[in-house]
Coordinates of C-alpha atoms in Angstrom, one line a residue:
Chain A
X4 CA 92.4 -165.7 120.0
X5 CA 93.2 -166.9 116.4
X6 CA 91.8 -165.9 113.5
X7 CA 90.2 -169.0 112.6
X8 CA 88.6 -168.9 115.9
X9 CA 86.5 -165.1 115.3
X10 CA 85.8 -166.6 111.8
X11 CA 84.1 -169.9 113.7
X12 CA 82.3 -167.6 116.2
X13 CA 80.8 -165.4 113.9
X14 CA 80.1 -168.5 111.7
X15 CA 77.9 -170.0 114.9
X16 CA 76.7 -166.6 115.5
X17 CA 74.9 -165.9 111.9
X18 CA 73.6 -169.5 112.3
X19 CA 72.2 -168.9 115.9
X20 CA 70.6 -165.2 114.7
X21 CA 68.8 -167.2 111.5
X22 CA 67.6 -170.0 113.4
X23 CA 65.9 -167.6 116.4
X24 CA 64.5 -165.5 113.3
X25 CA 63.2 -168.5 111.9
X26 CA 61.8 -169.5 115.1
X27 CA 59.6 -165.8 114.9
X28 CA 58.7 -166.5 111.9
X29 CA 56.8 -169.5 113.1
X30 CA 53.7 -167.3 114.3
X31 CA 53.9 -165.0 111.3
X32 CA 50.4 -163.4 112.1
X33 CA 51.5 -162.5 115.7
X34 CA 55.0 -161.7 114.2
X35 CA 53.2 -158.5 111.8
X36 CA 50.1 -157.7 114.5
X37 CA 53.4 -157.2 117.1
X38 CA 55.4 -155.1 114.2
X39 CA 52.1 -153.0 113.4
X40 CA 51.1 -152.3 117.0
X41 CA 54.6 -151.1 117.8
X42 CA 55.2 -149.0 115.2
X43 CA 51.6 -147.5 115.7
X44 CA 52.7 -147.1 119.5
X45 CA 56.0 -145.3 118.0
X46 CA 53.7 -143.1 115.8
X47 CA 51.3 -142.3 118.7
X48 CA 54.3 -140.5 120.9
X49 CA 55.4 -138.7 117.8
X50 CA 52.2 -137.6 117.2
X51 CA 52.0 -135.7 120.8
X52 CA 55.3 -134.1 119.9
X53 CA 53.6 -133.3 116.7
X54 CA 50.3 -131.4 118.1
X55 CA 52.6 -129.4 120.4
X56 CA 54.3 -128.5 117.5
X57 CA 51.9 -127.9 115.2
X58 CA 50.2 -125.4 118.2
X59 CA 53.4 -123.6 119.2
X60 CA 55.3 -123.9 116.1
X61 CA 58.9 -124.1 117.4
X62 CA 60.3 -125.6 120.7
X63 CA 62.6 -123.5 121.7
X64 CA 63.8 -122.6 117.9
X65 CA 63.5 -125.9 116.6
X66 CA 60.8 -126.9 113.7
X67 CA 58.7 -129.5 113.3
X68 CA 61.2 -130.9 110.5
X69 CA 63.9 -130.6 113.0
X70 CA 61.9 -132.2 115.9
X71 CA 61.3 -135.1 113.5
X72 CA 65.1 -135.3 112.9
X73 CA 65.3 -136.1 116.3
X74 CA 62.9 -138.4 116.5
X75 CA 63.6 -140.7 113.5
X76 CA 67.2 -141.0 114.3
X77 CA 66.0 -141.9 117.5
X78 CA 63.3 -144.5 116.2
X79 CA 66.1 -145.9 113.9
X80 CA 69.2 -146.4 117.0
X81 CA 66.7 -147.8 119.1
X82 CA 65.2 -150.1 116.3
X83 CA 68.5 -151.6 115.2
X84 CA 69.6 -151.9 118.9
X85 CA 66.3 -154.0 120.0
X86 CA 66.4 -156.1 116.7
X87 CA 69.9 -157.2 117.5
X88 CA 70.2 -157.1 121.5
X89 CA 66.9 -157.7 122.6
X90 CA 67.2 -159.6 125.4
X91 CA 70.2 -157.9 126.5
X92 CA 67.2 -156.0 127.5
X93 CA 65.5 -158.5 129.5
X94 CA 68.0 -159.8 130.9
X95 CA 66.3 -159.8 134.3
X96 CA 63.9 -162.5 133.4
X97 CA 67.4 -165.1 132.7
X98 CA 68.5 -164.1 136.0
X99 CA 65.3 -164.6 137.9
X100 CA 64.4 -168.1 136.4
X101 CA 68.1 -169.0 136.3
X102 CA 67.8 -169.5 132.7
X103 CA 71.3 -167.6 132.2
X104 CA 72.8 -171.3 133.6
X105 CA 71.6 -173.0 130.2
X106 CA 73.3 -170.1 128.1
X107 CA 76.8 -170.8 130.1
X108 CA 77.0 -174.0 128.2
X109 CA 76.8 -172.5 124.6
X110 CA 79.9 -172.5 122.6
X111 CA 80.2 -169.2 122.6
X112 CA 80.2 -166.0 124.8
X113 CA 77.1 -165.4 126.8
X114 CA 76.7 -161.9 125.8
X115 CA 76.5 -163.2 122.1
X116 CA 74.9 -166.2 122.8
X117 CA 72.5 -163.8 124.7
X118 CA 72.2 -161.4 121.4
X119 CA 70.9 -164.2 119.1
X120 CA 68.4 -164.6 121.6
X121 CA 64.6 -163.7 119.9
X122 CA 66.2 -161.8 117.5
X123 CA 63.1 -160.0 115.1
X124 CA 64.3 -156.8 112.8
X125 CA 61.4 -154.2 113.7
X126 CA 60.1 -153.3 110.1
X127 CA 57.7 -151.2 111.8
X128 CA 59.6 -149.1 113.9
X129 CA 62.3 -149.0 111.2
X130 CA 60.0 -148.1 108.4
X131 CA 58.3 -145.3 110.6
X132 CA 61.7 -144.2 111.4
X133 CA 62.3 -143.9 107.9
X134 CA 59.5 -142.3 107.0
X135 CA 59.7 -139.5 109.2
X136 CA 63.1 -139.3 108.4
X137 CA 62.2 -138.9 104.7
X138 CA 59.4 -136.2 105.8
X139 CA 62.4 -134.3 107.9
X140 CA 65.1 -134.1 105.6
X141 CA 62.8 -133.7 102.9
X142 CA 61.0 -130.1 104.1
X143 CA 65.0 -129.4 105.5
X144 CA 66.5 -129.5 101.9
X145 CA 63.5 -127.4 99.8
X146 CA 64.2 -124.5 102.5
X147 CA 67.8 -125.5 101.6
X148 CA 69.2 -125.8 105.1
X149 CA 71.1 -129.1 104.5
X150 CA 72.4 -131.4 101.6
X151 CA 71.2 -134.4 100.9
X152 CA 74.1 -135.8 99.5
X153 CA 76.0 -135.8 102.5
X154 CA 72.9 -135.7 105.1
X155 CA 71.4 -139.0 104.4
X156 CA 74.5 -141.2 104.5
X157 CA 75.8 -139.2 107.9
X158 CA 72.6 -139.6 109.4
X159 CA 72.5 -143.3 108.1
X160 CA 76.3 -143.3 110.2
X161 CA 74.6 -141.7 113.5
X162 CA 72.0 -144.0 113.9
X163 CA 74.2 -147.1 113.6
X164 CA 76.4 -144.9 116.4
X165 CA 73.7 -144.4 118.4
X166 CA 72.4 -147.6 118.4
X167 CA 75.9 -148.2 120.0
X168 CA 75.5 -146.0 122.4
X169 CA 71.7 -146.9 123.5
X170 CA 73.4 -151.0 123.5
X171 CA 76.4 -149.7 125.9
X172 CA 73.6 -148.0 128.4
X173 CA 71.9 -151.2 128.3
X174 CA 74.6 -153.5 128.7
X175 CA 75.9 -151.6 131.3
X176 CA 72.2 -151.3 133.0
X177 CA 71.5 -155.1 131.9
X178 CA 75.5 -155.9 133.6
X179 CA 74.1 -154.2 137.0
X180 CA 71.9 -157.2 137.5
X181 CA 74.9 -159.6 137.9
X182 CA 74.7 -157.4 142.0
X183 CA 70.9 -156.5 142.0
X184 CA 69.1 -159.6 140.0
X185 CA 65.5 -156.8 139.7
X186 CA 67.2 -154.2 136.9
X187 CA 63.9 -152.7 135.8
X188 CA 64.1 -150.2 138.1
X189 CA 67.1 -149.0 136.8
X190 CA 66.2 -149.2 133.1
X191 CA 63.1 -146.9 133.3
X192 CA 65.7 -144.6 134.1
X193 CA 68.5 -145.3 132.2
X194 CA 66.9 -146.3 128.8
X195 CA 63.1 -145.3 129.2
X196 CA 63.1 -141.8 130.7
X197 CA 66.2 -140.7 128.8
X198 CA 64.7 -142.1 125.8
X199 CA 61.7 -139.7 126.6
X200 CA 64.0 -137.1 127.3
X201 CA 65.9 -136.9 123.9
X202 CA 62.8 -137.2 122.0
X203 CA 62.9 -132.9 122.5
X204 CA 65.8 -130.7 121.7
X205 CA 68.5 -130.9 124.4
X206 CA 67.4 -126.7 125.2
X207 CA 64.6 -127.3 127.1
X208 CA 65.8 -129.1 130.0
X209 CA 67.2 -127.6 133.0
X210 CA 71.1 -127.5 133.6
X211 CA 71.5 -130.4 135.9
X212 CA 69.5 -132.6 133.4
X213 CA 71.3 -131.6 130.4
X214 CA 74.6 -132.9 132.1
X215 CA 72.9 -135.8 133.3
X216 CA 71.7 -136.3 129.5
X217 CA 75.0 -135.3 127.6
X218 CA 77.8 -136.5 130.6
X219 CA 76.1 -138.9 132.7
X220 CA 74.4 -141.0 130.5
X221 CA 75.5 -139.4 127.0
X222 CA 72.4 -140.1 125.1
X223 CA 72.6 -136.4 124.1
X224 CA 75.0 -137.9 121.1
X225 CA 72.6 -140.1 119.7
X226 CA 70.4 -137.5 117.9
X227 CA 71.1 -133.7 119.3
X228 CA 74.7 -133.6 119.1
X229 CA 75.1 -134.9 115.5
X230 CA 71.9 -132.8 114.1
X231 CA 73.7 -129.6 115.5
X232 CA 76.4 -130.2 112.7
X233 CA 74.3 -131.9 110.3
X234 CA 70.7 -130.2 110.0
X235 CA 71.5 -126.5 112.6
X236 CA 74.8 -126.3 111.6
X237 CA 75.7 -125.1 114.7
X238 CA 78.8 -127.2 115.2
X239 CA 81.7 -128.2 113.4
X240 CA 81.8 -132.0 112.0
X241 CA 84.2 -132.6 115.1
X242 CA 80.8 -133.4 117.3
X243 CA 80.4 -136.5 114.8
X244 CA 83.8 -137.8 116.2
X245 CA 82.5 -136.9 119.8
X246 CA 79.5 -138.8 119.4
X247 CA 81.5 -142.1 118.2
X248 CA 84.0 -141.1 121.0
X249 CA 81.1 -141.1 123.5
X250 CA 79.5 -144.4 121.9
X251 CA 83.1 -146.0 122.3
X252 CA 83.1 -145.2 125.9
X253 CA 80.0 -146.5 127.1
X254 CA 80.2 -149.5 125.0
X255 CA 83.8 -150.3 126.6
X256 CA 82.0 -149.0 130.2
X257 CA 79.1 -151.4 129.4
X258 CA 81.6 -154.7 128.6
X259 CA 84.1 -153.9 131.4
X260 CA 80.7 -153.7 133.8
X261 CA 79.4 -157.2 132.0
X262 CA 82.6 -159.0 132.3
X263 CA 82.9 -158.2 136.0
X264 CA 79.9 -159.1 136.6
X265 CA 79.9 -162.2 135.0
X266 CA 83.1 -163.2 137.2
X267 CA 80.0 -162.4 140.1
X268 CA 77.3 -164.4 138.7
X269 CA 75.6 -166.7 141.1
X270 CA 72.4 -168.8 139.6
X271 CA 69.2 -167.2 141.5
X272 CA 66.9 -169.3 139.8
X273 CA 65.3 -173.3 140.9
Chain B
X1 CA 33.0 -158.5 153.5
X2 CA 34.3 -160.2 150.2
X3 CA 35.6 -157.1 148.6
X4 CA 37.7 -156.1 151.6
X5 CA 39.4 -159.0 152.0
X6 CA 40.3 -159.6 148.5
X7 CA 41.7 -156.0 147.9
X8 CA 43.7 -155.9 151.9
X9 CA 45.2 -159.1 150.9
X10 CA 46.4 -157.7 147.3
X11 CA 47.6 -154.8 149.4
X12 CA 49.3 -156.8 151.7
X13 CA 51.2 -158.1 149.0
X14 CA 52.5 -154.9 147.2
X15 CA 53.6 -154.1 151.2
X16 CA 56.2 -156.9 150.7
X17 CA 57.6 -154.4 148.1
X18 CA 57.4 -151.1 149.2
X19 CA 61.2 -150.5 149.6
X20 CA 61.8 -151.1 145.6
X21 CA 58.5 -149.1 144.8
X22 CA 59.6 -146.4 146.8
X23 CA 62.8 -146.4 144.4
X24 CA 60.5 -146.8 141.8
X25 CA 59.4 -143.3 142.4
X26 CA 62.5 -141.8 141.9
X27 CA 62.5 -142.8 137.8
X28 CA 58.3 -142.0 137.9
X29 CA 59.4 -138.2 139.3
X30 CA 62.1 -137.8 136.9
X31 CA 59.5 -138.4 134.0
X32 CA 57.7 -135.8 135.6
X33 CA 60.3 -133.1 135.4
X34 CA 61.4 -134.2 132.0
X35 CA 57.5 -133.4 131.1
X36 CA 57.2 -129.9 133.3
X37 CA 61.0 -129.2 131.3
X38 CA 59.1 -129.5 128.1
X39 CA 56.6 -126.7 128.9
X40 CA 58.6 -124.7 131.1
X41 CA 60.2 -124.7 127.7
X42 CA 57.4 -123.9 125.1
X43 CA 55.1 -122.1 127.7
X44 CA 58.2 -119.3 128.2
X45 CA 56.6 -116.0 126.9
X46 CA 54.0 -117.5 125.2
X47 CA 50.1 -117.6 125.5
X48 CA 49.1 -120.9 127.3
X49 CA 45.3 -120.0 127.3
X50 CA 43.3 -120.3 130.8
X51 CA 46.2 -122.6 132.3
X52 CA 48.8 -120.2 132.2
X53 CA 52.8 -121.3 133.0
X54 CA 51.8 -122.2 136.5
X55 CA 48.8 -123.4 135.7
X56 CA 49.7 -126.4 133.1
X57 CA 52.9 -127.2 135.4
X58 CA 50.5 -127.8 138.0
X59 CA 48.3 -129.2 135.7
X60 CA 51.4 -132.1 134.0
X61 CA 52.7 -132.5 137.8
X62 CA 49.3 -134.1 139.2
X63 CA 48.8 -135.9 135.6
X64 CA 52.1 -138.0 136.6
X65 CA 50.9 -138.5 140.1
X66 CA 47.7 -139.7 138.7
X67 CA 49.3 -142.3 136.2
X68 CA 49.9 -144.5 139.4
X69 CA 46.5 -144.7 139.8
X70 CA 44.5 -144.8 136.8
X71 CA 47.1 -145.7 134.4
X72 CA 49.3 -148.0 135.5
X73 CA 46.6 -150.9 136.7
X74 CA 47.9 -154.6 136.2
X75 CA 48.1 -155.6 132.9
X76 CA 44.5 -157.6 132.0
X77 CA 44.0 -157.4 135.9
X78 CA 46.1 -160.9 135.8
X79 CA 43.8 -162.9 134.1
X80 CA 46.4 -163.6 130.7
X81 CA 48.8 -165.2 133.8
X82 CA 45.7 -167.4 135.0
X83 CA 44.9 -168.4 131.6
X84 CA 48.7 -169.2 131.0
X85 CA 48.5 -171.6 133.9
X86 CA 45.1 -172.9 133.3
X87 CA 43.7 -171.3 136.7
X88 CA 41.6 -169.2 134.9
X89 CA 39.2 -172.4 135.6
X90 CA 39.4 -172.8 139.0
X91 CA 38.5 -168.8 139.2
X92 CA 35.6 -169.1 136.8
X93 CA 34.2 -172.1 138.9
X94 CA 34.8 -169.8 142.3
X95 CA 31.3 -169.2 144.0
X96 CA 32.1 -165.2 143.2
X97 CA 31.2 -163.2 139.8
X98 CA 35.2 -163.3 138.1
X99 CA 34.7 -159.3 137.4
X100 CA 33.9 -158.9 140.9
X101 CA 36.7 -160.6 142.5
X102 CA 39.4 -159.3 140.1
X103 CA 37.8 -155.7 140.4
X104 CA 38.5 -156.2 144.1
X105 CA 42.1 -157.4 144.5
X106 CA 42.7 -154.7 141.8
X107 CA 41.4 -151.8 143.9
X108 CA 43.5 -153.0 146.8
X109 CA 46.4 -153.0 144.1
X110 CA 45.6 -149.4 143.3
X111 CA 45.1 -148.3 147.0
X112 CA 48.3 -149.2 147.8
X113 CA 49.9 -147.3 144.6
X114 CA 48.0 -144.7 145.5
X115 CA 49.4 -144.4 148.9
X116 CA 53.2 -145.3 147.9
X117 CA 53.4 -144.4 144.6
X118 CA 51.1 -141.3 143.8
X119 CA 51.2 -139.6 147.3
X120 CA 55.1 -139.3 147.8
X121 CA 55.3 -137.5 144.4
X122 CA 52.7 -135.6 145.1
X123 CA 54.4 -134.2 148.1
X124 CA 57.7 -134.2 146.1
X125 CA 56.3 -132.0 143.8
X126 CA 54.1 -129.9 146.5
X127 CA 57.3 -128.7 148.0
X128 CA 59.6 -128.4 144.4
X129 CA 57.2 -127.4 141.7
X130 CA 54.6 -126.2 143.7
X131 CA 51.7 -127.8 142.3
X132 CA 49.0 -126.1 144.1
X133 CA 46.3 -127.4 146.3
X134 CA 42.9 -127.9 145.6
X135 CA 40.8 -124.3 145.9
X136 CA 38.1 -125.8 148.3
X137 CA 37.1 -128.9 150.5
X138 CA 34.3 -129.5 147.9
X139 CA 36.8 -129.1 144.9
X140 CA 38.5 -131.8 146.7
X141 CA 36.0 -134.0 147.4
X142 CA 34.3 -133.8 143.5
X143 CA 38.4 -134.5 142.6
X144 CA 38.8 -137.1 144.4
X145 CA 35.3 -139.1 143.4
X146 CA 36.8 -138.2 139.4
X147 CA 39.4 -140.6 140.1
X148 CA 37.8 -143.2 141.7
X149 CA 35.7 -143.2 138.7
X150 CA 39.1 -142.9 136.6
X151 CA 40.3 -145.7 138.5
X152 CA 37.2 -147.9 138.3
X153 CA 37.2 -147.1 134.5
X154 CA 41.2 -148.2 134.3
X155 CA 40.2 -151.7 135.7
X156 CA 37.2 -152.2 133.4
X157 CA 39.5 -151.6 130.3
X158 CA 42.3 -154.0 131.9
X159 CA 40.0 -156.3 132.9
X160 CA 38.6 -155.8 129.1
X161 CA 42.1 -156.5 127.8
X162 CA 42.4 -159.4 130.1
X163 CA 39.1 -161.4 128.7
X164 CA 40.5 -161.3 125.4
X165 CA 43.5 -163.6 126.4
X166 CA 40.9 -166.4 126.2
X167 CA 41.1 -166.3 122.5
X168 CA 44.7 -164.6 122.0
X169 CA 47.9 -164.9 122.8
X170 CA 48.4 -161.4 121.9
X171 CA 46.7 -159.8 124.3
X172 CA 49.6 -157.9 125.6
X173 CA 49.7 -155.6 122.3
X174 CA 45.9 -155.0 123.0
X175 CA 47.9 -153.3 126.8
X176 CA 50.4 -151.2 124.7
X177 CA 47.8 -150.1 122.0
X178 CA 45.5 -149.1 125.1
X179 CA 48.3 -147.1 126.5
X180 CA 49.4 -145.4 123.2
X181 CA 45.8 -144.1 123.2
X182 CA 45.9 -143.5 126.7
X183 CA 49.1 -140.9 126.1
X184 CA 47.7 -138.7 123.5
X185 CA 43.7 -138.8 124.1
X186 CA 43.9 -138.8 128.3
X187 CA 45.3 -135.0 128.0
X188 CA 47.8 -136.2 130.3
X189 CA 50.9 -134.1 128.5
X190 CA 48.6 -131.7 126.8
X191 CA 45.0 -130.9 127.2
X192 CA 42.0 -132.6 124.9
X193 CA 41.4 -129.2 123.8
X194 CA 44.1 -128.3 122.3
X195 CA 44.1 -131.6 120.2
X196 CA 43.2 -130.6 116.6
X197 CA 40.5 -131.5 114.4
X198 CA 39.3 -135.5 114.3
X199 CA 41.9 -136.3 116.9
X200 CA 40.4 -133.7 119.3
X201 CA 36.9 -135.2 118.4
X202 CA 37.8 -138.4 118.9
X203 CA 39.1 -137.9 122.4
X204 CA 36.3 -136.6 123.3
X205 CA 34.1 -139.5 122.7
X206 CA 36.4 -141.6 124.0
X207 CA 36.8 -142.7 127.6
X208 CA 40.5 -141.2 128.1
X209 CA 39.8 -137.8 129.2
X210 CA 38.1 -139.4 132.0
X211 CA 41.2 -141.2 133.2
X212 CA 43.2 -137.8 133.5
X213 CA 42.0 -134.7 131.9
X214 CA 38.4 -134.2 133.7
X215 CA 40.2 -135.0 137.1
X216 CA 43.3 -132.7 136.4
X217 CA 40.7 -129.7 135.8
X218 CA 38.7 -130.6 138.4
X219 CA 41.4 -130.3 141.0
X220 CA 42.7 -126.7 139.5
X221 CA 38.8 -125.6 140.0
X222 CA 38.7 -125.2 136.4
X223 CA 35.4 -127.6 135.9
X224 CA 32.6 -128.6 138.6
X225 CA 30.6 -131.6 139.7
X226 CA 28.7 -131.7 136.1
X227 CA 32.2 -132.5 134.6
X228 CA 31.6 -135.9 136.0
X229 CA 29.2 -136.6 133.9
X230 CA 30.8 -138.5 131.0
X231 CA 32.8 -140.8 133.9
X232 CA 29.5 -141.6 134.9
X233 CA 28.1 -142.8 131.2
X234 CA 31.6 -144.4 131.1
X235 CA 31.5 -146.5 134.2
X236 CA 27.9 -147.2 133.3
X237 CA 29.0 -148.8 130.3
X238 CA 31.9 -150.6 130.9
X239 CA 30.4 -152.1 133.6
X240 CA 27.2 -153.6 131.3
X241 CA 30.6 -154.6 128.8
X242 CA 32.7 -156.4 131.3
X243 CA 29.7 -158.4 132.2
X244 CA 28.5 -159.4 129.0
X245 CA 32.5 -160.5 128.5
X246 CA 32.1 -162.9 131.5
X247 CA 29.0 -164.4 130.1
X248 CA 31.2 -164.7 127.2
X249 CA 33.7 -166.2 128.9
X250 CA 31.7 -169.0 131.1
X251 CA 30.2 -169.7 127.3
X252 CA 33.6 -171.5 126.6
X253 CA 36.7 -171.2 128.1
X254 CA 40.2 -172.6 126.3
X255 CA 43.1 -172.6 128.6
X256 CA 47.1 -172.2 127.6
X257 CA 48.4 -174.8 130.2
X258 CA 46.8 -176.6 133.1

């Protein structure tokens, strides 16, 4: 592919992400009541990690501040991965109505064409994620346990990795549905109950989850991996190159599984 | 009978499914142990007040079985779909009250969840857990009339949610807000009392508890009959609500499509 050909692709790809944002925009009330509800549904799991916390005091050696840690870069991966792969996500409804036949005849690849699909940045969920991020790393560096300097631009770093990561499950989960058409199955399991899962330290869990949740589907290295280095110190900064290691792989998994499947794709819809 | 037909032919339909629901079990189970994991973890040598260890494992375990049944109704019990299409009409203008005949296919809905959702990890977790039995017939049968209330309550609020499609299209964040509640008042991960200050007070006067934790302590014989008391005031008044919606709704209706 030529140069001149990535430059004309991303050209058409900006274009395509402004117009479906300005096609949001359109129902501006229903636009903010969906961004307040969501983050409010974000806070409302946080706060039941919270109240166990604030009974118990630690899970297994981890603080509130450090729980939160988890959670916000969390909240922020999966933030900038919806806002720019949403319907990567629901794919299922393309392939059910046969709607994925109209994208086909875009200039441009379907998985892109499929990312500038109802494209809306999640202020709510990003400014939560923000804000307990600010409450985290804020208690963390008056009892002196990190840096700020260097912990709010690597945590910045991880959460653009582990929106990676959370977009390679899903493409690979979303590429499954080439062979099954009905994926949701499969995504409460691969995206919603890991989700769950790494909102507590990786400790907890039994041993055959923790390999499921560190080797099987690595989500471990979008928020427990990097904060051993960067707020327990507990591991060299080598786990930071892991964690983009691990994103690279499922990402590469995830296209290898789309593009195969794509080869597959018969049109299920009328 | 009306109500039997409606809810054997909404089961009959779910039937068509039961293979992919029964797969479907496998991811609900797994958010189970993920749950049971968490206070395996905290509860380790610590002071889990009248539940001990065994008791709040057994206590989360039934909690996820019970989501299938009080929890996880159908979103506005359809009526946002029938409002989409316009058929919202045609089921307003049926000779049969609208709460009654979308209470009915619901139960039918919920019976069959109840039977391929909630029963098979039940068992799963009978045999790997444990999660213990009930401590007497009559702690059985007071359990099991908590969540018929808890389930009759979970179709008022959807069919609650669904009425307010006539006038929104947003509806559906009216279903996640419900659910957000749902997951920290219900004391389905940790129990009302142990909720502190206002939010603890607030559960209590809501209708959540009623959905999971008054059932839940019921079944480890930790509260009696009386405890149904509030599920009662509760069904008492959503029922007076979701008929005063339908008179509402027959008032004026505005349909999406059609």
């Amino acid at each position: 592919m030529m140069i001149r050909d990535v430059k004309d692709m991303v050209k058409m790809y900006k274009l395509l992400i402004r117009f479906s944002i300005r096609s949001r925009m359109q129902y501006r009330f229903n636009f903010w009541t969906g961004s307040f509800i969501a983050a409010f549904i974000a806070f409302m799991e946080f706060a039941l990690l919270a109240v166990i916390l604030s009974r118990f005091g630690t899970i297994q050696g981890w603080s509130i501040a450090e729980s939160a840690y988890l959670y916000s870069v969390l909240t922020l991966s999966k933030s900038i991965y919806r806002t720019f792969a949403s319907d990567v996500h629901h794919l299922e409804q393309y392939l059910v109505s046969g709607n994925l036949d109209g994208l086909l005849l875009r200039p441009l690849p379907v998985l892109l064409v499929l990312m500038t699909q109802n494209v809306s940045i999640r202020f709510g969920e990003l400014l939560l994620g923000f804000g307990m991020l600010a409450y985290s790393l804020g208690i963390l560096a008056g009892k002196g346990q990190i840096e700020l300097w260097s912990a709010i631009p690597l945590t910045l770093l991880i959460s653009l990795n582990g929106a990676l990561l959370l977009f390679g499950i899903a493409l690979a989960t979303a590429a499954t549905g080439f062979w099954l058409t009905r994926i949701s199955m499969l995504q409460n399991l691969t995206e919603d109950a890991t989700h769950t899962a790494i909102r507590y330290p990786l400790t907890i869990f039994p041993g055959w989850l923790k390999g499921v949740l560190t080797i099987g589907l690595p989500v471990a290295f979008v928020n427990y991996m990097p904060a051993l280095y960067i707020v327990r110190g507990e591991a060299g900064p080598w786990i930071l190159a892991l964690s983009a290691a691990a994103s690279a792989a499922v990402v590469g998994a995830g296209a290898l599984l789309w593009r195969t499947g794509m080869s597959r794709y018969q049109s299920t819809g009328s | 009978m009306l109500f039997y037909a409606l809810a054997r032919a909404s089961y009959s339909r779910n039937l068509q499914y039961r293979a992919s629901h029964l797969l479907h079990n496998i991811a609900s189970a797994l958010f189970g142990f993920i749950y049971l994991s968490i206070w395996t973890g905290i509860g380790e040598g610590r002071d889990l007040g009248v539940y001990g260890l065994a008791g709040l494992v057994s206590y989360v375990a039934l909690n996820q079985c019970l989501l299938w049944i009080t929890a996880f109704s159908s979103f506005g019990l359809g009526i946002p779909a029938l409002v989409r299409t316009g058929a919202i009409a045609t089921e307003l203008a049926r000779p049969v009250h609208l709460f009654y005949n979308m209470m009915s296919r619901e139960w039918g809905n919920l019976w069959y969840q109840a039977l391929y959702k909630s029963f098979p990890i039940y068992m799963l977790y009978v045999l790997l857990i444990p999660l213990r039995f009930p401590s007497s017939l009559t702690n059985a049968a007071v359990f099991i009339a908590a969540v018929l209330g808890a389930a009759y309550l979970s179709i008022c609020i959807q069919y609650l949610i669904g009425a307010v499609s006539l006038w929104t299209t947003e509806s559906h964040w009216l279903h996640w807000l419900n659910h957000a509640m749902f997951t920290l008042f219900s004391g389905f991960l940790i129990p009302v009392e142990w909720l502190p200050g206002w939010l603890g007070a607030f559960s209590r006067w809501s209708v959540y508890p009623c959905l999971q934790y008054i059932p839940a302590r019921i079944y480890l014989g930790m509260d009696g009959a009386s405890a149904l008391l509030p599920s009662l005031f509760w069904c008492a008044f959503l029922t007076v609500a979701c008929l005063a919606v339908t008179r509402l709704m027959r008032f004026r209706t505005e349909v999406q499509g059609g």
